[in-house]
Short mmCIF file of C-alpha atoms in Angstrom, two decimals:
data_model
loop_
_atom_site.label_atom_id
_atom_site.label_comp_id
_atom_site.label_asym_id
_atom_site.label_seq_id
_atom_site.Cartn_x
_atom_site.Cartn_y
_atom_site.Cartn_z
CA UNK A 149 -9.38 -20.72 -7.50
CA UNK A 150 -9.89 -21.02 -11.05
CA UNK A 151 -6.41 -22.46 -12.74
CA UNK A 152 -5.21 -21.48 -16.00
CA UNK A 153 -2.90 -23.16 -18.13
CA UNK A 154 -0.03 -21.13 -19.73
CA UNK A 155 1.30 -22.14 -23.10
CA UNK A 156 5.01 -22.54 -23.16
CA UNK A 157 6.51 -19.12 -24.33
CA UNK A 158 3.99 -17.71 -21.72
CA UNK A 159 5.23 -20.42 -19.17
CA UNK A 160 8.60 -19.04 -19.53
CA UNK A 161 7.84 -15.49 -19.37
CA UNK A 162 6.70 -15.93 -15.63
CA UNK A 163 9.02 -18.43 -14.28
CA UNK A 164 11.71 -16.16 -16.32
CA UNK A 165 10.73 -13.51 -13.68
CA UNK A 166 8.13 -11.40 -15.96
CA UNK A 167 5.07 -10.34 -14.03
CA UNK A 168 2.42 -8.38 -17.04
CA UNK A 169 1.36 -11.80 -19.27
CA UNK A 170 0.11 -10.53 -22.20
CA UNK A 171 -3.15 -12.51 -23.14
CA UNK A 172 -4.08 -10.96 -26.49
CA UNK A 173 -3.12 -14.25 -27.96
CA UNK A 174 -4.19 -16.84 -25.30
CA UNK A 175 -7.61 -18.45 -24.91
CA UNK A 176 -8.16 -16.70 -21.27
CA UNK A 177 -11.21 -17.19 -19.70
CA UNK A 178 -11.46 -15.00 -16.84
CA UNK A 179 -13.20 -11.91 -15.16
CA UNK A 180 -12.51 -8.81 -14.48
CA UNK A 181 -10.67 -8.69 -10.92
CA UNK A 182 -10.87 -12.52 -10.75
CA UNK A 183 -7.89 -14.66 -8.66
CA UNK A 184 -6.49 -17.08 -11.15
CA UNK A 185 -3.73 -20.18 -9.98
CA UNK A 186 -1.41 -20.08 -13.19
CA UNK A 187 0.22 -23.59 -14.36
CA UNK A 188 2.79 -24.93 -17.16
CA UNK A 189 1.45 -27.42 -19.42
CA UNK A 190 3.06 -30.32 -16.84
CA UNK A 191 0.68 -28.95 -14.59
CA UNK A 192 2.92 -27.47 -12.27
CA UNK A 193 1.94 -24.29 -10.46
CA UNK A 194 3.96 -21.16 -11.73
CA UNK A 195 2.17 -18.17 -10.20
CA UNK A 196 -0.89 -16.44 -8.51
CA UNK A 197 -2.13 -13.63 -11.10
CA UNK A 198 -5.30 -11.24 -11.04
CA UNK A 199 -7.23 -10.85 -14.25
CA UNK A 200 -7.16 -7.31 -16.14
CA UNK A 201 -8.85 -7.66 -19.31
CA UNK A 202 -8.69 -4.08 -19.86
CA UNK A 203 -5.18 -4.04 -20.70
CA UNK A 204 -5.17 -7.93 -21.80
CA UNK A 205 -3.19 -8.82 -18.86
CA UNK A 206 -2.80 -11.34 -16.14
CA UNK A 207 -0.76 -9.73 -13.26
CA UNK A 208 1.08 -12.28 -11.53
CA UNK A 209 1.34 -11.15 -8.05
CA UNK A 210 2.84 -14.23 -6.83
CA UNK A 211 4.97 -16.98 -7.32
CA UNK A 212 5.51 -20.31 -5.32
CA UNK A 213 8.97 -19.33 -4.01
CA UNK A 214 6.78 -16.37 -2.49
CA UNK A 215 5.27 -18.88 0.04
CA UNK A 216 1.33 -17.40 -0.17
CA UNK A 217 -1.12 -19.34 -0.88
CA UNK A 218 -3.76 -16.56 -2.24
CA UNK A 219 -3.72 -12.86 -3.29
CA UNK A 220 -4.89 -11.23 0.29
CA UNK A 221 -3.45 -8.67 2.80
CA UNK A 222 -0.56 -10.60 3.74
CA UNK A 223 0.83 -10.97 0.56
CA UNK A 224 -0.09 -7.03 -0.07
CA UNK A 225 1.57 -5.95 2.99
CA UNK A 226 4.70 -8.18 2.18
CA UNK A 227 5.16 -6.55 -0.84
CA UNK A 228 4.17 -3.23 0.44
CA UNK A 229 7.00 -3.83 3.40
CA UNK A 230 9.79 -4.60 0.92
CA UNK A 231 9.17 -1.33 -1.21
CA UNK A 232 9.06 0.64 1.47
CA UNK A 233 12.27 -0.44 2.59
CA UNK A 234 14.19 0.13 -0.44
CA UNK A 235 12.95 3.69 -0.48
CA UNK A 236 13.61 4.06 3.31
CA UNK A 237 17.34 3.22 2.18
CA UNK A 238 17.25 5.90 -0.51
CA UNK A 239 16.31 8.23 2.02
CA UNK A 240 12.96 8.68 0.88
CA UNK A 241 9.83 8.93 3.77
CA UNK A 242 9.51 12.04 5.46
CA UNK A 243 6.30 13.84 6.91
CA UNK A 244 6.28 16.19 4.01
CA UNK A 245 8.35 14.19 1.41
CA UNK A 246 6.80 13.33 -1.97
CA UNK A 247 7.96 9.96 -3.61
CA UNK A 248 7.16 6.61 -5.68
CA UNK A 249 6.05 3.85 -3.48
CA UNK A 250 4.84 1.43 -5.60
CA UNK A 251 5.85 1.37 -9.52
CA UNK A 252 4.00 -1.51 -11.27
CA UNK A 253 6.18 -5.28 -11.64
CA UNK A 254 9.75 -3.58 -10.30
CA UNK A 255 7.85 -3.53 -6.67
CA UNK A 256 6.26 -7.09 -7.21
CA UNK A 257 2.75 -5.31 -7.96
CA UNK A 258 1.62 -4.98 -11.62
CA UNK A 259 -1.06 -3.19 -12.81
CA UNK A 260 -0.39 -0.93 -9.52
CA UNK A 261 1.31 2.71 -8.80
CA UNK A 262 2.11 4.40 -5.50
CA UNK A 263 3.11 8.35 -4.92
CA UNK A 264 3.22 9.12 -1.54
CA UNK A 265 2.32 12.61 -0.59
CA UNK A 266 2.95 14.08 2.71
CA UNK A 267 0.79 12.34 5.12
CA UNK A 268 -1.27 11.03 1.97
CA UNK A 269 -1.02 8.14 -0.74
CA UNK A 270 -2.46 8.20 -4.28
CA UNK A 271 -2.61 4.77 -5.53
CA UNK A 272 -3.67 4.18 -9.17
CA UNK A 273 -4.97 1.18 -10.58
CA UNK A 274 -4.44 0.82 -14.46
CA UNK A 275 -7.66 -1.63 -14.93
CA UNK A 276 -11.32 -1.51 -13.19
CA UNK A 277 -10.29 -5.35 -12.72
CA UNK A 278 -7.65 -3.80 -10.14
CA UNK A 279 -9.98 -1.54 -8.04
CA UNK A 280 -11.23 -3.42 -5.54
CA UNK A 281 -7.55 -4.87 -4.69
CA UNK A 282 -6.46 -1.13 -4.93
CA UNK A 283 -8.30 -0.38 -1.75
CA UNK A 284 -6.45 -3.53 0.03
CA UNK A 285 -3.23 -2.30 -1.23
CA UNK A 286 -4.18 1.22 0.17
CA UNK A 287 -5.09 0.03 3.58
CA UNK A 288 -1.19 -1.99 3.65
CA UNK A 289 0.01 1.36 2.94
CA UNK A 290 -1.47 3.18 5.29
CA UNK A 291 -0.31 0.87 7.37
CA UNK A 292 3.14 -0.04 6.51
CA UNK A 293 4.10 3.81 5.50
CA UNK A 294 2.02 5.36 8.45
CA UNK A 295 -0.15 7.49 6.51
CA UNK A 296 -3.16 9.34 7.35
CA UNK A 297 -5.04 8.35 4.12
CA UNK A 298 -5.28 7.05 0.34
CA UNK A 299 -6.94 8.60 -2.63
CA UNK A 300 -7.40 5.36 -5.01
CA UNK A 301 -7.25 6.21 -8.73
CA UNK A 302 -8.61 3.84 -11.57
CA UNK A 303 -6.26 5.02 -14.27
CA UNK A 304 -8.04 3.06 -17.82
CA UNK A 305 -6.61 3.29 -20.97
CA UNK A 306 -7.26 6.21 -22.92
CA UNK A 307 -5.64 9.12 -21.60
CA UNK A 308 -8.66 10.88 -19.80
CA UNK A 309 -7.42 13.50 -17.33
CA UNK A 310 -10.57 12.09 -14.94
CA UNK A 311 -11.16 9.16 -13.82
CA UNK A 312 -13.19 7.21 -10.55
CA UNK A 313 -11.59 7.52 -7.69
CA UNK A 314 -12.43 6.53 -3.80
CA UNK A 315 -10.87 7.36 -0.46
CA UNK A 316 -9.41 4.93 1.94
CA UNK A 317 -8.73 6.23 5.61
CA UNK A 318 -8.69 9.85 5.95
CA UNK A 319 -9.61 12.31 3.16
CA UNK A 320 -6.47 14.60 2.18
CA UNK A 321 -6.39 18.17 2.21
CA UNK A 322 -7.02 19.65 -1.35
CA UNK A 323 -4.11 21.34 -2.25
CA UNK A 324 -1.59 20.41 0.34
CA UNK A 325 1.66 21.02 0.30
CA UNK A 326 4.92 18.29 -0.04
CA UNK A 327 8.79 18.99 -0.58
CA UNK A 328 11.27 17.19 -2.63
CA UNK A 329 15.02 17.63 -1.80
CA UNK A 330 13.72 20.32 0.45
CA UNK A 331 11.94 22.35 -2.43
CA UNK A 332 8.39 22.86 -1.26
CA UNK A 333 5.68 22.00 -3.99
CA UNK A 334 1.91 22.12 -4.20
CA UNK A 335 -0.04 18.77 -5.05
CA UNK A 336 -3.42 17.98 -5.61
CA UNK A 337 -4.53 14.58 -4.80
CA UNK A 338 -8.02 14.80 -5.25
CA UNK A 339 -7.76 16.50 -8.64
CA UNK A 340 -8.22 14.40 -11.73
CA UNK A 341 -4.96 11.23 -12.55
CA UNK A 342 -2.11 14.15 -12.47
CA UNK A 343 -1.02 15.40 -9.09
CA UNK A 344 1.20 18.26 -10.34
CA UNK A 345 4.53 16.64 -9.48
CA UNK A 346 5.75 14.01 -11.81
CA UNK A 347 7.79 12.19 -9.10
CA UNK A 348 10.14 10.39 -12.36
CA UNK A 349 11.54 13.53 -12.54
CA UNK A 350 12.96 14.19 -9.03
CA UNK A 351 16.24 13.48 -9.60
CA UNK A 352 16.16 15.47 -13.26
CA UNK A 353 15.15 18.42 -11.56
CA UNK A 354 17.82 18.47 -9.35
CA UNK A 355 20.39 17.47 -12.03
CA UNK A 356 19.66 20.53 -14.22
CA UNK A 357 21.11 22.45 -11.32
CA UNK A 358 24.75 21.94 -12.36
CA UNK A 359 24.45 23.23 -15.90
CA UNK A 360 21.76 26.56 -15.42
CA UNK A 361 23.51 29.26 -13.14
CA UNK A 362 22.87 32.39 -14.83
CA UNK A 363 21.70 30.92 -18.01
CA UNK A 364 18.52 32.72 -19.78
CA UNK A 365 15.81 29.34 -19.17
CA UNK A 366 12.97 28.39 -21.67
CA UNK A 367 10.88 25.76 -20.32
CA UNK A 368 8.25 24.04 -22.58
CA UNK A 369 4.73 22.82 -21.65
CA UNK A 370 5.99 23.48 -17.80
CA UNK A 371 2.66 22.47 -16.57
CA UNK A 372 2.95 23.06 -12.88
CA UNK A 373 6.52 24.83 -12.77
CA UNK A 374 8.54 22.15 -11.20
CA UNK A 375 11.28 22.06 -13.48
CA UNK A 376 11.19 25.79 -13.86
CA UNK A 377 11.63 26.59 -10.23
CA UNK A 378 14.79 23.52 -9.58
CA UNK A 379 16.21 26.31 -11.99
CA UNK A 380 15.30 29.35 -10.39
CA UNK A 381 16.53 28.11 -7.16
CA UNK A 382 19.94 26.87 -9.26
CA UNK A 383 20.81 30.42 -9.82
CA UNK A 384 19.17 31.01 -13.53
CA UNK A 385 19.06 34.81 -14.88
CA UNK A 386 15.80 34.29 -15.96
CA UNK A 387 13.15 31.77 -16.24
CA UNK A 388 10.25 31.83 -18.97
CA UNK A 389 7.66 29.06 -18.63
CA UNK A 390 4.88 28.42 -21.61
CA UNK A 391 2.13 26.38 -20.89
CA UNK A 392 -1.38 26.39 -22.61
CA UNK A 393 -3.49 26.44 -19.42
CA UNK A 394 -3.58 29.48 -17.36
CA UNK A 395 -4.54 27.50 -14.17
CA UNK A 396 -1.56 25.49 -14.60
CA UNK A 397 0.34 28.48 -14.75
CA UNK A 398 -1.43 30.23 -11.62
CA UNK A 399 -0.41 26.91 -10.03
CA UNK A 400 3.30 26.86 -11.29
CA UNK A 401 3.32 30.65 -10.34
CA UNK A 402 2.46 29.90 -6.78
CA UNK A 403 5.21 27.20 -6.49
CA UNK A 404 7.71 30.10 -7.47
CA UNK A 405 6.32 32.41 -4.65
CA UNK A 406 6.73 29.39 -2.07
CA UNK A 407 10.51 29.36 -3.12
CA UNK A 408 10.47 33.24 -2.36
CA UNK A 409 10.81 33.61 -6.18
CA UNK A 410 8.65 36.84 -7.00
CA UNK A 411 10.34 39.12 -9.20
CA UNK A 412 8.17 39.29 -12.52
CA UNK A 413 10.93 40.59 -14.36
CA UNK A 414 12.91 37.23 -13.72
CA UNK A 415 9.91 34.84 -13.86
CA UNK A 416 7.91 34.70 -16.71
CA UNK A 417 4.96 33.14 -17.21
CA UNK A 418 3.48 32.63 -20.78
CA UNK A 419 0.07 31.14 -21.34
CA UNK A 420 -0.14 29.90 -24.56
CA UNK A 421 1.18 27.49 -27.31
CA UNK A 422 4.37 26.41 -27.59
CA UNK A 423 5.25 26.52 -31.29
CA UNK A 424 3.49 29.68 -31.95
CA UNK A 425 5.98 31.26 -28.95
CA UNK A 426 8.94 29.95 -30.31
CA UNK A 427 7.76 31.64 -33.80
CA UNK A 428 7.13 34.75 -32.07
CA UNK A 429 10.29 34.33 -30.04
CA UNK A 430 13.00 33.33 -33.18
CA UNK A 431 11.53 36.32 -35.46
CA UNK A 432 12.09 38.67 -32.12
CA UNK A 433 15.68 37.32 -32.01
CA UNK A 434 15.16 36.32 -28.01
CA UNK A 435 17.45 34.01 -27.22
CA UNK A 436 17.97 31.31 -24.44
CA UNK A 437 21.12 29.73 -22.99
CA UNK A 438 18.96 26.70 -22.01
CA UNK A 439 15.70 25.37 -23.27
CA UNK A 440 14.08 22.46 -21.60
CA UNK A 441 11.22 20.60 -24.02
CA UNK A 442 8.85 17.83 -21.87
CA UNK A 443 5.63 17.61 -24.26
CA UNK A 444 2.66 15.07 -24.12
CA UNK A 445 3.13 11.74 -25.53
CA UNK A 446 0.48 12.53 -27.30
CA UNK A 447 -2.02 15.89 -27.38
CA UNK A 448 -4.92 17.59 -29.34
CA UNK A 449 -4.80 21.21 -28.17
CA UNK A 450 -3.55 22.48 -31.43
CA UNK A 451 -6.70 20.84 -33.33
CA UNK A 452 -4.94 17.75 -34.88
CA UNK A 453 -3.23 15.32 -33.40
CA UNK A 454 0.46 15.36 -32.31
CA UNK A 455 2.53 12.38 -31.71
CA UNK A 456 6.31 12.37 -30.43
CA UNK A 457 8.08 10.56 -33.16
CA UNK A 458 6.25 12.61 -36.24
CA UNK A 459 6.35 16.28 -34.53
CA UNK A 460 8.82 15.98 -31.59
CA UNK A 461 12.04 16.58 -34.08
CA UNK A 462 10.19 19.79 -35.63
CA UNK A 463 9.74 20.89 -32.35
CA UNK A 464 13.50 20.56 -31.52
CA UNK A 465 13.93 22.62 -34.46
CA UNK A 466 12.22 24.96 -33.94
CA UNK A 467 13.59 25.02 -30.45
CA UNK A 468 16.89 25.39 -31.75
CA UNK A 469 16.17 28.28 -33.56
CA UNK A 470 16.40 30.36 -30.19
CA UNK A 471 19.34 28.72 -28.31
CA UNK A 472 23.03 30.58 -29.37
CA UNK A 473 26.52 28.38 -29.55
CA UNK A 474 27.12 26.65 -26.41
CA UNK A 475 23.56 26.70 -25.15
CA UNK A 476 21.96 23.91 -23.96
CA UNK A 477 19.13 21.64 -25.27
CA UNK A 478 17.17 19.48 -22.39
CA UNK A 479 14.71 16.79 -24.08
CA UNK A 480 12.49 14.59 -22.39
CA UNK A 481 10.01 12.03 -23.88
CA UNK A 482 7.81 9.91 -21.61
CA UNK A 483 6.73 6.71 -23.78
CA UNK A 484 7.05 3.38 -23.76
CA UNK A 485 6.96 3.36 -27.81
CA UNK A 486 9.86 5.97 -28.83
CA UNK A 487 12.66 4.42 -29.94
CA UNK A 488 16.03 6.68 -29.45
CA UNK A 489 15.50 10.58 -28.14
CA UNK A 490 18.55 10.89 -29.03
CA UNK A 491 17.99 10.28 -33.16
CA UNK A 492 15.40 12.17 -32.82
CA UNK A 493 16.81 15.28 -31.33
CA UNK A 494 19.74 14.71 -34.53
CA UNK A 495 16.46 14.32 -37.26
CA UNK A 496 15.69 17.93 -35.47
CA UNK A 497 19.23 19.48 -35.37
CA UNK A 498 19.62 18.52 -38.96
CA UNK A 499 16.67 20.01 -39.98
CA UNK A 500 17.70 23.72 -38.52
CA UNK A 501 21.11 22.88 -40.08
CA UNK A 502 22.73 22.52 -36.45
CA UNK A 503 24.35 19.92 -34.19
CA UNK A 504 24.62 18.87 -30.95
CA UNK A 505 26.82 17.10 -28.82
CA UNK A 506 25.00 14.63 -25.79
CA UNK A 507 26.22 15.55 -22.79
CA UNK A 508 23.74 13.52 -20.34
CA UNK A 509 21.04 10.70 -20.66
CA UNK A 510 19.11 9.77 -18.16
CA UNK A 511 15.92 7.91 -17.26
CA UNK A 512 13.68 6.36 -14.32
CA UNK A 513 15.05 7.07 -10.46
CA UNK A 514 16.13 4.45 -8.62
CA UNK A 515 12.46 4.25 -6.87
CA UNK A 516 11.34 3.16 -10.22
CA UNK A 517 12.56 -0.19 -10.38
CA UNK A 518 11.84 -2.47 -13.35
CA UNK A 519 12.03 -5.92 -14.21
CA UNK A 520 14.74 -7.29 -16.43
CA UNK A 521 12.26 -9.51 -18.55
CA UNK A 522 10.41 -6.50 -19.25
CA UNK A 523 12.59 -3.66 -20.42
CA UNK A 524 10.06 -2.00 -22.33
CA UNK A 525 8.79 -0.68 -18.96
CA UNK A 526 11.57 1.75 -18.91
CA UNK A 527 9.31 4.45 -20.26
CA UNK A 528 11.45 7.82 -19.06
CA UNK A 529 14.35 9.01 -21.78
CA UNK A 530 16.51 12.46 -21.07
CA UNK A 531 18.77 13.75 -23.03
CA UNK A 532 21.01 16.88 -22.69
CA UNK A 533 22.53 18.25 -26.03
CA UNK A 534 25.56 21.00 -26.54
CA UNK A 535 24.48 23.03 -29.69
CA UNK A 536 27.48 23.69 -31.82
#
């Protein structure tokens, strides 16, 4: 095995406990994929990493006080054993149950990501260094979690909603279908990097419970209905969901039905953009008690690009421009790169000449571990605003 000599501030990093070594700056010489032993500049062995040039990366999958020699099943399945039991003691695996496994460094794998599924497990790899040990990591996790199957996912840089993917042990139905906190939900695990349940949010969704009963809902870019339906089953009035895809919407309106959610006057599903409804909605004068806002990082569909920290706070605006005194103002922002949701929800407020008092924040569920020496990995910010 090839060794590799850190420089000092990289030295650190690992034995500090930090797992992603970022090698944009370091004279790496190493393939795609390839098993690296990582050493200080005494010489002294500080870690077991794989090489992922595509995101100028070695993942260190190992240290000495580990006690493996080389990156193989054992090591996998030892890692694979110890996630499992932290979500077994959040009360996670179930036949039907949808969940994180794996997330990245926190679990001891970077450059990895687990969501269990029902009977099935979609594992993504974030560089085509990573596939091949994505399949060994599938097979532990069949294993270890007693699953019928794993749909491996290599999830590259660059956003594409498509991506390779291969099959490891059985092949999952298409469109199965999975609870969380008893909710039932359809997924599709065969279908492009996005499942239709962002598992980050499971505890979110629950959470909005205490503060919607018989509030009027408006939920933004609701892509498969998840959020919209935790509502619905809170006791909401009403629930309007806008998304620009009309199969997402099909999809979300399904997930309603499966709730025994089927009055249309109750549940409304808009297909379309989500500034030009709020337009439409603030010159109607429709109000809502609560509006929930979870866009893209960052998106095309309205012809130019839109980014979160130059158009999220005219979005809140705009937003607020519907919600009365006393309603409520749910944000979410899924980057690694924002700085503080909640300035920019006050940038917004100030800009429709109101304010807003934080009720909640929130972020990543406690099967979303991090590491301490890498706190940018804590992607996930909520925030809940009173509007005065």
């Amino acid at each position: 095995m090839k060794a590799i000599t850190l420089p000092g501030p990289a030295a650190l990093f690992v034995t500090g406990g930090g797992r992603d070594v970022d090698t944009a700056r370091l004279a790496v010489e190493a393939a795609a994929g390839e098993h690296v032993r990582l050493v200080d500049e005494r010489d002294d062995e500080i870690g077991l990493a794989v090489a992922d040039p595509d995101n100028a990366r070695l993942r260190v999958l190992a240290t000495p006080a580990d006690g493996f020699p080389a990156i193989d099943g054992a090591l996998l399945g030892w890692r694979v054993e110890r996630a499992l039991a932290w979500r077994t003691t959040l009360g996670l695996p179930g036949p039907d149950h949808a969940y994180r496994l794996i997330h990245g460094a926190g679990d001891g794998l970077p450059g990895f990501a687990c969501d269990v599924l029902g009977q099935t497990a979609v594992v993504y790899a974030y560089g085509a260094g990573l596939r091949a040990l994505g399949h060994k990591l599938a097979e532990a996790i069949i294993g270890f979690a007693r699953l019928r199957g794993a749909v491996v996912k290599l999830r590259a840089r660059g956003g594409a909603d498509s991506a390779p993917q291969d099959i490891v042990g059985a092949a999952p139905d298409e469109r199965p279908i999975v609870t969380e906190h008893g909710v039932p939900f359809e997924v599709h695990p065969l279908t492009g990097l996005n499942h239709g349940l962002f598992t980050d949010m499971r505890e979110h969704r629950r959470g909005l419970g205490r503060f919607v009963a018989g509030a009027r809902v408006l939920n933004l870019f609701s892509y498969t209905g998840a959020l919209s339906v935790s509502c619905a089953r809170a006791g909401a009035a009403t629930v309007t969901s806008v998304d620009t895809s009309a199969g997402v919407q099909a999809w979300a309106a399904g997930n309603f039905a499966r709730s025994g959610l089927s009055d249309p006057r109750r549940w409304r599903f808009e297909t379309g953009d989500a500034v030009r409804f709020l337009a439409r909605a603030a010159r109607d004068k429709e109000r809502y008690d609560t509006v929930l806002i979870d866009p893209p990082t960052f998106s095309t569909a309205r012809g130019a690009p839109w980014t979160l920290d130059r158009d999220y706070p005219d979005l809140i605006a705009r937003a607020a421009a519907v919600i009365p005194a006393d309603g409520l103002l749910w944000l979410a922002a899924n980057t690694h790169d924002l700085g503080s949701l909640a300035r920019l929800a006050h940038k917004g407020l100030r800009a429709a000449g109101r304010t807003g008092a934080i009720i909640e924040q929130g972020g990543l569920p406690p099967e979303y571990p991090t590491l301490a020496a890498q706190p940018g990995d804590r992607y996930l910010q909520i925030c809940l605003l009173r509007l005065a």
